[in-house]
Coordinates of C-alpha atoms in Angstrom, one line a residue:
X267 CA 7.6 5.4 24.2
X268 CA 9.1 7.6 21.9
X269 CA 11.2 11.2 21.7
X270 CA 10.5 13.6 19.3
X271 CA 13.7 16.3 19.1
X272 CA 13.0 19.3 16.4
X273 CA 14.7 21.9 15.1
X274 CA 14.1 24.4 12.7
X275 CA 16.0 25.9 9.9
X276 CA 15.3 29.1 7.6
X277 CA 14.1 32.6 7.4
X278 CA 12.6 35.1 5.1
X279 CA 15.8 37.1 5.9
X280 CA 18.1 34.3 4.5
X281 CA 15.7 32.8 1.2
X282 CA 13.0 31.3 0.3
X283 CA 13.5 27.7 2.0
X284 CA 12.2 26.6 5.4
X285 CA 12.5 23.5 6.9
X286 CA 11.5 21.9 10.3
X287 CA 12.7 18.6 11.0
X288 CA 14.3 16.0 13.5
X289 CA 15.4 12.5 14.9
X290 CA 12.5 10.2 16.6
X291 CA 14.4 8.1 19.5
X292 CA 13.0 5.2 21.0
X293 CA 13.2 6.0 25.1
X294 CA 14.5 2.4 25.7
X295 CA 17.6 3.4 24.1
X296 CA 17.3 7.4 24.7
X297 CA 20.4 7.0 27.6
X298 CA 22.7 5.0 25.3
X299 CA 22.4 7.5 22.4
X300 CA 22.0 11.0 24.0
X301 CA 25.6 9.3 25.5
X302 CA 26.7 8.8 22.1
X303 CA 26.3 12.0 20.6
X304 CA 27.1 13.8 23.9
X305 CA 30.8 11.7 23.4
X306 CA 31.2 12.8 19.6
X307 CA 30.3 16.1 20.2
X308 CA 32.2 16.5 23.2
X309 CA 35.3 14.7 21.2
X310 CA 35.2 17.3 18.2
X311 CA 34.9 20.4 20.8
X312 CA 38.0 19.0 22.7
X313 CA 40.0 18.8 19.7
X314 CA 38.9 22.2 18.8
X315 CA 39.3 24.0 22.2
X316 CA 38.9 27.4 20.5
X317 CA 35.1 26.4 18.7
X318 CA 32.4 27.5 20.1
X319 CA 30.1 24.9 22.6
X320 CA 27.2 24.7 20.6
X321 CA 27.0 23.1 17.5
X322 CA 24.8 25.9 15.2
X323 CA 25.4 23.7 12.0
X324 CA 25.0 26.9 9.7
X325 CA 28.1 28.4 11.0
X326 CA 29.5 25.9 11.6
X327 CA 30.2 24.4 7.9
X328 CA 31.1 27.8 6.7
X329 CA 33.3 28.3 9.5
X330 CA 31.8 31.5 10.8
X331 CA 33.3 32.9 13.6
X332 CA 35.9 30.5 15.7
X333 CA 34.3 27.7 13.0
X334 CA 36.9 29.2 10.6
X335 CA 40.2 27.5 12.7
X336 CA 38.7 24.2 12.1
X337 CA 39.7 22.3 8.5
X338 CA 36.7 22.6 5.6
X339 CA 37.2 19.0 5.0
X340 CA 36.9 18.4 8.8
X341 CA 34.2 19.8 9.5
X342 CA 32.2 18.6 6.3
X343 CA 33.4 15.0 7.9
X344 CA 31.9 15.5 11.3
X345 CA 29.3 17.1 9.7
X346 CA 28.4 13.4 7.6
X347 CA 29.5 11.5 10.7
X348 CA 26.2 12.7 12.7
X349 CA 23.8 12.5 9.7
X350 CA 25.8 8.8 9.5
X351 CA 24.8 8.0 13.4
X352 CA 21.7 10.2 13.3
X353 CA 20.3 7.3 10.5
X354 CA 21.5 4.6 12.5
X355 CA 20.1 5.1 15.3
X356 CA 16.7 7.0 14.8
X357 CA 13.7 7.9 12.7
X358 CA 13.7 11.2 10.1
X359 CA 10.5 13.6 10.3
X360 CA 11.0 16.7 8.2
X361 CA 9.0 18.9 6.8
X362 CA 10.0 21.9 4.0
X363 CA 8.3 24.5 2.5
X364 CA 8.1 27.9 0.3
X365 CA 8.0 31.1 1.8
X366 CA 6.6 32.3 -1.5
X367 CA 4.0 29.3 -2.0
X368 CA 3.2 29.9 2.2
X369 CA 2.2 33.8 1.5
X370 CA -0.1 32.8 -2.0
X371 CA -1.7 29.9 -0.1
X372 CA -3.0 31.6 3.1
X373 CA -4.5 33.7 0.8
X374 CA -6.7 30.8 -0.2
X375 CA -10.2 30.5 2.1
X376 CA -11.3 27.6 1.2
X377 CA -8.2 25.8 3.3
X378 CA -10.0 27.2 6.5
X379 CA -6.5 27.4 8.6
X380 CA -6.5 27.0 12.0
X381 CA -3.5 28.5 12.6
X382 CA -1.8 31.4 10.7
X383 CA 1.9 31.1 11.2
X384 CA 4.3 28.7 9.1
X385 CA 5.9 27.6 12.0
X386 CA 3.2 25.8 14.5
X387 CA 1.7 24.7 11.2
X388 CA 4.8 23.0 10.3
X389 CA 4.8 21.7 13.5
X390 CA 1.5 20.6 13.4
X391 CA 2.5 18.9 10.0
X392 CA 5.7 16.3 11.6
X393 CA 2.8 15.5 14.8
X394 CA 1.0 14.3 12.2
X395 CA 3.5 12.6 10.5
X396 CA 4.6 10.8 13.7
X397 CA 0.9 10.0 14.8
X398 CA 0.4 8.5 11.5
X399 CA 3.5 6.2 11.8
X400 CA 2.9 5.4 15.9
X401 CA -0.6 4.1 14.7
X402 CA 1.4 1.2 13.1
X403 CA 2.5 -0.2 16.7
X404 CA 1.3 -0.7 19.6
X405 CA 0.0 1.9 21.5
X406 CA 2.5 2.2 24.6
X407 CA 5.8 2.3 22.0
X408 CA 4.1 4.6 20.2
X409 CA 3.0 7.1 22.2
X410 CA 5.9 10.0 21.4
X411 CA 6.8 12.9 23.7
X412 CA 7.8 16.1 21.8
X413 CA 10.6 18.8 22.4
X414 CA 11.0 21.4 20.4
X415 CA 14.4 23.8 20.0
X416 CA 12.7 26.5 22.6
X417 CA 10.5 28.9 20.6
X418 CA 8.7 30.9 23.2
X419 CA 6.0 32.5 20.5
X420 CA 4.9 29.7 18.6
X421 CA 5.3 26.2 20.2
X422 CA 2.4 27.0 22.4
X423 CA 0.1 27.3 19.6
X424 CA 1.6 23.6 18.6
X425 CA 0.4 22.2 21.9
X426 CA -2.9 24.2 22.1
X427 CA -3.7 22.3 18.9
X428 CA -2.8 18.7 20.6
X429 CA -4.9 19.5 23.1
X430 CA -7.7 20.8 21.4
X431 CA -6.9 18.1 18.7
X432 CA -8.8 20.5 15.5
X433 CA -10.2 17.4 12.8
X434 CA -8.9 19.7 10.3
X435 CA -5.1 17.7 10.5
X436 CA -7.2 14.3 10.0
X437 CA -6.7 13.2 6.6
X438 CA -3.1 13.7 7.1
X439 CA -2.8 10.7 9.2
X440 CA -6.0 8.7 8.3
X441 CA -5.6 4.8 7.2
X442 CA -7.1 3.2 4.8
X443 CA -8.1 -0.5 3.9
X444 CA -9.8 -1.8 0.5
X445 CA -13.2 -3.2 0.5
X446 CA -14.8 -5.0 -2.8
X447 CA -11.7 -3.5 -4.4
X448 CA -12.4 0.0 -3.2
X449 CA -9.7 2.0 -0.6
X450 CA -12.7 2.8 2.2
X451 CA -11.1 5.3 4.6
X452 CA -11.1 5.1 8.0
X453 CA -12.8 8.6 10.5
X454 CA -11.1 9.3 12.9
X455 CA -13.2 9.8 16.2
X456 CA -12.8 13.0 18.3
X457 CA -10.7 10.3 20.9
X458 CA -8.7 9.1 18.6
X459 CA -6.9 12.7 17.6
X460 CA -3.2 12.8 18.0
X461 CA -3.9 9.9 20.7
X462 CA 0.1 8.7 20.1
X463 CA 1.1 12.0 20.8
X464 CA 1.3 13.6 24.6
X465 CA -1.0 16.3 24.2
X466 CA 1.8 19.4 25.1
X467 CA 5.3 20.2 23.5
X468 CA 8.1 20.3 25.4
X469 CA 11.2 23.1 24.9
X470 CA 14.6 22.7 25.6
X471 CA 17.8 25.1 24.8
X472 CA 19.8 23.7 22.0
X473 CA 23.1 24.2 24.4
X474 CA 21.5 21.5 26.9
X475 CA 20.8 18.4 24.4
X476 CA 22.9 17.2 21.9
X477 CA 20.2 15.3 20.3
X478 CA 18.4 19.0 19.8
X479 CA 22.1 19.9 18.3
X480 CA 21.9 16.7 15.2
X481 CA 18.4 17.9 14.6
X482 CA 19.5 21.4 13.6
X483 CA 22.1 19.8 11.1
X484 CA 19.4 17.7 9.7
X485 CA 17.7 20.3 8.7
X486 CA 20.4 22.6 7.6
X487 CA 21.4 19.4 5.8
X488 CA 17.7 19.6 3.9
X489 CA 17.6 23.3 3.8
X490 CA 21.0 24.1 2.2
X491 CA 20.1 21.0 -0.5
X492 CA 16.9 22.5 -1.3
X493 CA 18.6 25.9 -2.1
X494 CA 21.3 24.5 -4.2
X495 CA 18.2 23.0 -6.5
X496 CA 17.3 27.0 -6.9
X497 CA 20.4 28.8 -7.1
X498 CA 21.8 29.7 -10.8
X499 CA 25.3 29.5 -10.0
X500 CA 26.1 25.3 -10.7
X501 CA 28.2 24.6 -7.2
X502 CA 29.2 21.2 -8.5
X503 CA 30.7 19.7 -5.3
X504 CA 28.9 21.3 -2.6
X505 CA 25.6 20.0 -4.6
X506 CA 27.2 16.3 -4.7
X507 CA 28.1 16.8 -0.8
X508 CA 24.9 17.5 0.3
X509 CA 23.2 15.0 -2.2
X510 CA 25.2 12.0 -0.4
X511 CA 23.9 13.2 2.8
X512 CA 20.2 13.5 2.0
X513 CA 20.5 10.5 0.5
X514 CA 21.7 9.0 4.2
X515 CA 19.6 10.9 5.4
X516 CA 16.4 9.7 3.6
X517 CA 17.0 6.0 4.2
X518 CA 15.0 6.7 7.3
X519 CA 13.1 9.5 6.7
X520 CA 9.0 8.5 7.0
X521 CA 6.6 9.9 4.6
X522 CA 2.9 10.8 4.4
X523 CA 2.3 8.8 1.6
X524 CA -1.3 8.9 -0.6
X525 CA -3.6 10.8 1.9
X526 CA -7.0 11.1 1.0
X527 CA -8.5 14.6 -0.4
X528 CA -8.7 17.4 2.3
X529 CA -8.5 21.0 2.7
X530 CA -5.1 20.3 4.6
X531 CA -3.4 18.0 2.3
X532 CA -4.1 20.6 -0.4
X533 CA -2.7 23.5 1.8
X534 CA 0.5 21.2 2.6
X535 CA 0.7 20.3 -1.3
X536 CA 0.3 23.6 -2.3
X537 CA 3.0 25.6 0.6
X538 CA 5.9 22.2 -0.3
X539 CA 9.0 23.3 -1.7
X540 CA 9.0 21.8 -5.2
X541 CA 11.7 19.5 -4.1
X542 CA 10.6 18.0 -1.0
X543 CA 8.3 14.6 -1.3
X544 CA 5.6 14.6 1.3

C-alpha cells in the first residue's frame, strides 16, 4: 500500500502559475520517514525558537514574518535538504498549469469536462498519474490512499469522481502493447477505474503532518521555477537555485508519458504551463 500526500501552490491573486503536487510513500516505511522529517523539521524549529511551527515554504524562503531572523543561505539549505530527502525516499506526482490557458480551454465544448474547477481537476489529473504507475505492480502495493492539504470546497468533488470513477480520465492512464507492429490499446472496464486508488480523499491540516509540510515545498519548488521561466527581469542565481532543485527533484518525478488521443489529454495539453512535461 501506498500514501499519497498533496499540496497545492498558486493563485490568480499571486500569477499565472499553479501547481499541485506531492511525495508517494510506501506504508511499509511510512513510520520510519514521517520520523525522519518530523526529526529535521523539529531540529531546524529548535534552532530557530522564534520561527514559526509550520513550515509554509513561500514565506518561509523569503523570510516573511519571523522567517526573516533565520540566514538566506540557511534557509535555502534546509530548503534543498528536504527536496534532497524528499527524492530519496519517495515518488514525485506534480501537476502545473496556466491560469490563462485554464480560462481559454473551459471555453472549449468539445473537452466535455466533468468538473469545472482547476483544482479537483488537477487533482483528478496526479490520481491518474498514480493509478497509471500502481498498474505496474501488484495490486496490494499499489493500491494508494490519498490525503490532501484540507480543502474543504473542492476535495470532495476529487472523491465524488473516484467513486463514480467518470471514463472521461481513461486515456490518461490506459496501457498499451503492440500487435503485428501496431500499439493496440487496452479499454478500460467500468471495474477497472481508479481500482489502485481508495475510492475517497483524505484531509489533513498541514500543522499535523510533516510529510503534508515537504509537499508544499515541492511545489513551491516547481511553482517559483516555472515563474522565473516568465519573468523579464534575468534573476541569475535564484534561477540556477531552483534549477538544481528541480533537477533533484525530477530524478523521481513519474510522468504520463504518450497517452493515446482523448478529449482529456487534449484538455491537460492544452491548460500545461509551457514549461511543465506531462
Amino acid at each position: 500500500m501506498k500514501f499519497a500526500y498533496i499540496d497545492e501552490s498558486g493563485s490568480t491573486d499571486e500569477g499565472d502559475v499553479f501547481v499541485m503536487s506531492g511525495l508517494l510513500v510506501d506504508a511499509y516505511r511510512l513510520r520510519a520517514q514521517t520520523k525522519t522529517f518530523d526529526d529535521i523539521l523539529g531540529e531546524f524549529l529548535r534552532k530557530h525558537p522564534s520561527a514559526p511551527k509550520e513550515l509554509k515554504t513561500k514565506k518561509f524562503i523569503m523570510g516573511k514574518n519571523r522567517w526573516s531572523k533565520v540566514p538566506h543561505d540557511e534557509r535555502k539549505e534546509f530548503l534543498k535538504e528536504m527536496c534532497e530527502l524528499a527524492a530519496q525516499v519517495a515518488d514525485i506526482y506534480g501537476f502545473a498549469m496556466s491560469f490563462s490557458a485554464f480560462r481559454e480551454s473551459c471555453c472549449v465544448a468539445e473537452y466535455e469536462l466533468p468538473i469545472k474547477h482547476y483544482w479537483p481537476l488537477s487533482g483528478m489529473f496526479l490520481c491518474s498519474l498514480i493509478q497509471k504507475n500502481a498498474k505496474k505492480m501488484d495490486k496490494n502495493k499499489g493500491l494508494t490512499v490519498l490525503i490532501f492539504d484540507d480543502n474543504k470546497r473542492h476535495m470532495p468533488e476529487v472523491s465524488d469522481q473516484l467513486y463514480q470513477t467518470d471514463s472521461w480520465f481513461d486515456a490518461l492512464y490506459k496501457t498499451s502493447k503492440k500487435i503485428r507492429g501496431k500499439q493496440q490499446w487496452k479499454e478500460i472496464k467500468s471495474s477497472e477505474r481508479f481500482d489502485h486508488i481508495i475510492n475517497t480523499a483524505f484531509a489533513i491540516k498541514s500543522e499535523h503532518s510533516s510529510l503534508i509540510q515537504v509537499a508544499d515545498a515541492i511545489c513551491y519548488v516547481y511553482r517559483r521555477w516555472l515563474e522565473l521561466f516568465s519573468e523579464k527581469e534575468q534573476y541569475v542565481g535564484e534561477k540556477d537555485f531552483y534549477q538544481s532543485l528541480v533537477e533533484i527533484l525530477d530524478k523521481k518525478r513519474k510522468y504520463i508519458g504518450r497517452p493515446p488521443r482523448a478529449s482529456c489529454v487534449s484538455f491537460y495539453t492544452a491548460i500545461k504551463h509551457p514549461n511543465w512535461k506531462l
